[in-house]
PDB file of C-alpha atoms in Angstrom:
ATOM      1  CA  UNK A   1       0.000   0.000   0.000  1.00  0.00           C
ATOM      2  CA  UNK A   2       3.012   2.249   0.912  1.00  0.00           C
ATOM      3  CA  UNK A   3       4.321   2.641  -2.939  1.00  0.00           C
ATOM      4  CA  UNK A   4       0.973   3.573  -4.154  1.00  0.00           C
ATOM      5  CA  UNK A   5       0.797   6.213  -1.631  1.00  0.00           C
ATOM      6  CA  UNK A   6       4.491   7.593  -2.769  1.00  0.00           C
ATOM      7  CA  UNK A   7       3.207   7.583  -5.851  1.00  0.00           C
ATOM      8  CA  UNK A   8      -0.004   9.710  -5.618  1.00  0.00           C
ATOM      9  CA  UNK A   9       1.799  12.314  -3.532  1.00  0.00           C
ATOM     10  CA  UNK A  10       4.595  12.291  -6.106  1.00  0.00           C
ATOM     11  CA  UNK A  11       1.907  13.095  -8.866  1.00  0.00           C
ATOM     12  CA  UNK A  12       0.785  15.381  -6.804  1.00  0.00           C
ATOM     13  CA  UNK A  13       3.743  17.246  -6.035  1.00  0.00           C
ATOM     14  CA  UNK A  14       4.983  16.674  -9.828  1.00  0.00           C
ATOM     15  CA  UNK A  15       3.312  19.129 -11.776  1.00  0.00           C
ATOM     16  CA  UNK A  16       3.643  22.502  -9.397  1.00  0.00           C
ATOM     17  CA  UNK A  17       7.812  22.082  -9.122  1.00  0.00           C
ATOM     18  CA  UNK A  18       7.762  21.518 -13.100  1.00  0.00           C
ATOM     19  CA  UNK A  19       5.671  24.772 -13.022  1.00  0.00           C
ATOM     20  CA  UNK A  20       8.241  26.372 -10.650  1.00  0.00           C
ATOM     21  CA  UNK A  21      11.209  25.375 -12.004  1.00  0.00           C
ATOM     22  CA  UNK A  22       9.919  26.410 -15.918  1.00  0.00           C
ATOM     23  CA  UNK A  23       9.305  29.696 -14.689  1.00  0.00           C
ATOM     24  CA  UNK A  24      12.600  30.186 -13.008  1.00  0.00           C
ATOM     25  CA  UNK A  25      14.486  28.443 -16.384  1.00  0.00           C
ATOM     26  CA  UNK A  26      12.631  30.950 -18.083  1.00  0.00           C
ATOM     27  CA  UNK A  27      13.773  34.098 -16.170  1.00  0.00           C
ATOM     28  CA  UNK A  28      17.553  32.660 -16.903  1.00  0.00           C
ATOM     29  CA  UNK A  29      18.706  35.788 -19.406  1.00  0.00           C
ATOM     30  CA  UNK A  30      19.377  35.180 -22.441  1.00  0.00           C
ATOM     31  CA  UNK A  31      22.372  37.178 -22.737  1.00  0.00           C
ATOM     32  CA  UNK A  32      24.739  35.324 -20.205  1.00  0.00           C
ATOM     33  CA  UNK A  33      23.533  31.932 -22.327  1.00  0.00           C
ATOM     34  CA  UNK A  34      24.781  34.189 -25.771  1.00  0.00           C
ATOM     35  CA  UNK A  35      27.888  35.440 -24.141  1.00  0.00           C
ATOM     36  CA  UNK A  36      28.796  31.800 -22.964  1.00  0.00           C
ATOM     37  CA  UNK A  37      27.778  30.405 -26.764  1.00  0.00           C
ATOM     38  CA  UNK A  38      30.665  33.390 -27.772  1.00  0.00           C
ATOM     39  CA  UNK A  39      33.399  32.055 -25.845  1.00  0.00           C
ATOM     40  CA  UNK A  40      32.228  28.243 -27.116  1.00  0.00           C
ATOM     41  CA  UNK A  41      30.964  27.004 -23.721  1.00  0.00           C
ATOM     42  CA  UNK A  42      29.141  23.892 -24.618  1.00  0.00           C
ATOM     43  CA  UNK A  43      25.854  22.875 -23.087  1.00  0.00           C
ATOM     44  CA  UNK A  44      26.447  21.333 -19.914  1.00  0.00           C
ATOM     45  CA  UNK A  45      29.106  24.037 -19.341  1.00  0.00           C
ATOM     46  CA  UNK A  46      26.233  26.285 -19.435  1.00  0.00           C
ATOM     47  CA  UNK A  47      23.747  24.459 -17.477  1.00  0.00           C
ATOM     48  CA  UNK A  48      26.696  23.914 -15.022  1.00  0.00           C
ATOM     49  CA  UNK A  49      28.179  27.397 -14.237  1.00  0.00           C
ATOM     50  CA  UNK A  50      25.139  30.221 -15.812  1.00  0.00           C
ATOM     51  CA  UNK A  51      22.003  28.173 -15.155  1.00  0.00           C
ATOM     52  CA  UNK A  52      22.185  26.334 -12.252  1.00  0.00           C
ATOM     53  CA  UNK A  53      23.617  29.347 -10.374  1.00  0.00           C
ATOM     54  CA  UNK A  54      20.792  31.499 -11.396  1.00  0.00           C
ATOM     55  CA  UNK A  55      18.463  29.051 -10.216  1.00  0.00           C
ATOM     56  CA  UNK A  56      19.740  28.310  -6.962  1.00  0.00           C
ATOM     57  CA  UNK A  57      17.308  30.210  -4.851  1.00  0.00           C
ATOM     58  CA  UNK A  58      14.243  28.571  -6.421  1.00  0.00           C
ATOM     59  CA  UNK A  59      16.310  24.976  -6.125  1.00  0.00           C
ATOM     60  CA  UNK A  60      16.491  26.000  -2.415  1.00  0.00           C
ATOM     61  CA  UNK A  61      12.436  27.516  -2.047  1.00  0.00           C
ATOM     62  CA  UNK A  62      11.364  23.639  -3.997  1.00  0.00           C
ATOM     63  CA  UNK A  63      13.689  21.630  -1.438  1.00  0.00           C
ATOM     64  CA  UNK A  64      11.887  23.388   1.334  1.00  0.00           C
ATOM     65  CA  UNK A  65       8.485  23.001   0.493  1.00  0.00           C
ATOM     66  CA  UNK A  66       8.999  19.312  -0.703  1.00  0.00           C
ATOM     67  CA  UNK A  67      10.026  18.953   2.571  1.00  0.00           C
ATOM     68  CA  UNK A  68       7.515  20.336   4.350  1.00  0.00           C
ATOM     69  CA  UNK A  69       5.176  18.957   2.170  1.00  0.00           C
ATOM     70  CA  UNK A  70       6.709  15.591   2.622  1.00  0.00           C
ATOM     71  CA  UNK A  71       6.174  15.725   6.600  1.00  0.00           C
ATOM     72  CA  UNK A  72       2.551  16.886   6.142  1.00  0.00           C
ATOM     73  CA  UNK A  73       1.296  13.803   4.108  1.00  0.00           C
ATOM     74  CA  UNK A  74      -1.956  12.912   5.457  1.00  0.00           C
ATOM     75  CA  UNK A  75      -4.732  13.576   2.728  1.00  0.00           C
ATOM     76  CA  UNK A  76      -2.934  10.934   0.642  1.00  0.00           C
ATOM     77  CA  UNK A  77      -3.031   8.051   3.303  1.00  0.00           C
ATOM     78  CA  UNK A  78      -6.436   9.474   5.141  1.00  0.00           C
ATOM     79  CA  UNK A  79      -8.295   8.584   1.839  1.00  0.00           C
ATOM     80  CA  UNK A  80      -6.708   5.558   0.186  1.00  0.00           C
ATOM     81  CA  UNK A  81      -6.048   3.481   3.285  1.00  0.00           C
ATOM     82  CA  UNK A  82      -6.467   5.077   6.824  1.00  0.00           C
ATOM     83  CA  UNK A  83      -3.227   4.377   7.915  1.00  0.00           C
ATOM     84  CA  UNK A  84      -3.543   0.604   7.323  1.00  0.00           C
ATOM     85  CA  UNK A  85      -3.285  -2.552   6.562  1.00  0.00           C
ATOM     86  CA  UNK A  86      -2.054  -2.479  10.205  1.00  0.00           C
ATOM     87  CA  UNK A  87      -1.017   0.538  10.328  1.00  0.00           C
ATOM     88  CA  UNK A  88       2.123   0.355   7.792  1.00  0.00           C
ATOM     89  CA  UNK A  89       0.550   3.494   5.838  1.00  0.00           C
ATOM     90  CA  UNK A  90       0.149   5.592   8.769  1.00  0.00           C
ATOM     91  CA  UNK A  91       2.280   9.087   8.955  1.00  0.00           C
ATOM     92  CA  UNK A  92       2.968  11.396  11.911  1.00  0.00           C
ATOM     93  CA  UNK A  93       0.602  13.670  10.607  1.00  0.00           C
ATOM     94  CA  UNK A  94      -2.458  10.758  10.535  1.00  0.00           C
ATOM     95  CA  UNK A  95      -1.562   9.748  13.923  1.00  0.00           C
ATOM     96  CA  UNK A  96      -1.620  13.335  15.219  1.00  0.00           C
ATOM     97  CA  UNK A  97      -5.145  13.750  13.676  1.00  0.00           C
ATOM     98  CA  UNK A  98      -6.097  10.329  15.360  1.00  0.00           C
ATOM     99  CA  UNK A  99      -4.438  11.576  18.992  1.00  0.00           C
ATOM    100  CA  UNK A 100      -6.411  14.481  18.699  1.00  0.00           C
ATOM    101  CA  UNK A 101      -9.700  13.825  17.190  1.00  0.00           C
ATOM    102  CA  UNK A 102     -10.317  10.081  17.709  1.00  0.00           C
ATOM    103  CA  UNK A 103      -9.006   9.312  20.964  1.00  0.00           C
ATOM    104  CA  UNK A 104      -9.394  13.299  22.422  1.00  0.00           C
ATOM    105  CA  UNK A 105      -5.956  13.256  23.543  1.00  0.00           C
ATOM    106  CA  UNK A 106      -5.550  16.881  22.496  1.00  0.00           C
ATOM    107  CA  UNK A 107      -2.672  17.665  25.024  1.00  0.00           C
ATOM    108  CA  UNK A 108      -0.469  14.750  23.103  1.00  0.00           C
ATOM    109  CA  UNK A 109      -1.465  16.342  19.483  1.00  0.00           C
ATOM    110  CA  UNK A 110      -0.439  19.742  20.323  1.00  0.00           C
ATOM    111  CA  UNK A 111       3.039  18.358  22.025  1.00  0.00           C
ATOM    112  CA  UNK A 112       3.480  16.228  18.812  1.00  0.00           C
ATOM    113  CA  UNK A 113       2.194  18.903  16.400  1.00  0.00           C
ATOM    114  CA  UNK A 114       4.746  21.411  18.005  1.00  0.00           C
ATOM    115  CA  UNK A 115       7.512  18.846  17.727  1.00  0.00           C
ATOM    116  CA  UNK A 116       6.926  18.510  14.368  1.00  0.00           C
ATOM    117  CA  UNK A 117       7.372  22.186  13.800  1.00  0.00           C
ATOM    118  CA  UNK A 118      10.376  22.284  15.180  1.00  0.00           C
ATOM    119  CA  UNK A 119      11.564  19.404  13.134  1.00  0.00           C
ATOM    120  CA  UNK A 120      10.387  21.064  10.066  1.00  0.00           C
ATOM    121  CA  UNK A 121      12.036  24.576  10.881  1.00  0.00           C
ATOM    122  CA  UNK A 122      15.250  22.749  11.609  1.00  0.00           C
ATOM    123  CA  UNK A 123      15.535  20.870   7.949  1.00  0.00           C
ATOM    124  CA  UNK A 124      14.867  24.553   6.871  1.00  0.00           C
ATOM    125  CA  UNK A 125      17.632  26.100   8.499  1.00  0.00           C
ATOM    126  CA  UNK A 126      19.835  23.243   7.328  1.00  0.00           C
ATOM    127  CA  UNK A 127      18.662  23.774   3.844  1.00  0.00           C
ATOM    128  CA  UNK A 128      19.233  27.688   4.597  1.00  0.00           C
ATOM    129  CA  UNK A 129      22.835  26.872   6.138  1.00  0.00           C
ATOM    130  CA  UNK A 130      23.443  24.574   2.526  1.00  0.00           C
ATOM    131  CA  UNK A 131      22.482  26.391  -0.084  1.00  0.00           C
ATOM    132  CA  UNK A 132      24.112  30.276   1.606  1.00  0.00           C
ATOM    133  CA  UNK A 133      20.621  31.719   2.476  1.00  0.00           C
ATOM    134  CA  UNK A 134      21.373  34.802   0.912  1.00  0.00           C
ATOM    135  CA  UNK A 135      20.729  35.903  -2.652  1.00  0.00           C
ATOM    136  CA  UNK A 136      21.852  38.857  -4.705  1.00  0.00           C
ATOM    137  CA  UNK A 137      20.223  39.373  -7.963  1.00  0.00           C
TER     138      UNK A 137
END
């Protein structure tokens, strides 16, 4: 049940980073990719040292929301399985719901909702402290 699960939220996460990453590939200017085809850069040259650069901070914005999207999976298992067949589907995010609104133990969900807050803010900063943070454009 798990790798038809990965695969819904993957086609579900597919089509808005193609979207984001066409429109950054798009704002790449032209002129650095003319100047480069001047000095005979070849094609992965190009990608390598003009585009990818210029695309960094986007790179960066899709890693973060991937992962934050990745830690909030629950639509995907709610409705195909319910966190079973015994319980091998079931994310942080499902069991949080079922702490909280199944078994009333609201006290726990808030605890574990806050934790995973915190464990989503750190994998941010990490991705911050990776990829420099800072952009000048």
């Amino acid at each position: 049940a798990m790798p038809a699960v990965i695969i819904m939220t993957i086609w579900k996460q597919v089509g808005f980073t193609m979207v984001i990453f066409l429109t950054a590939l798009l704002q790449v200017p032209d002129q650095y990719l003319e100047a480069a085809d001047i000095e005979g850069a070849g094609e992965l040259r190009k990608w390598w040292y003009i585009t990818l650069p210029l695309i960094k901070p986007i790179t960066m914005l899709v890693v973060i929301i991937q992962i934050i999207v990745s830690f909030q999976v629950f639509i995907q298992v709610f409705i195909m399985t319910g966190g079973g067949p015994g319980n091998t589907t079931r994310t942080l995010v499902q069991y949080i719901y079922e702490k909280g609104f199944v078994y009333w133990a609201m006290g726990h969900a808030a605890a574990m909702s806050v934790l995973l807050f915190i464990a989503i803010l750190f994998m941010t900063l990490i991705q911050f402290r990776y990829f420099g943070g800072s952009y000048k454009g």
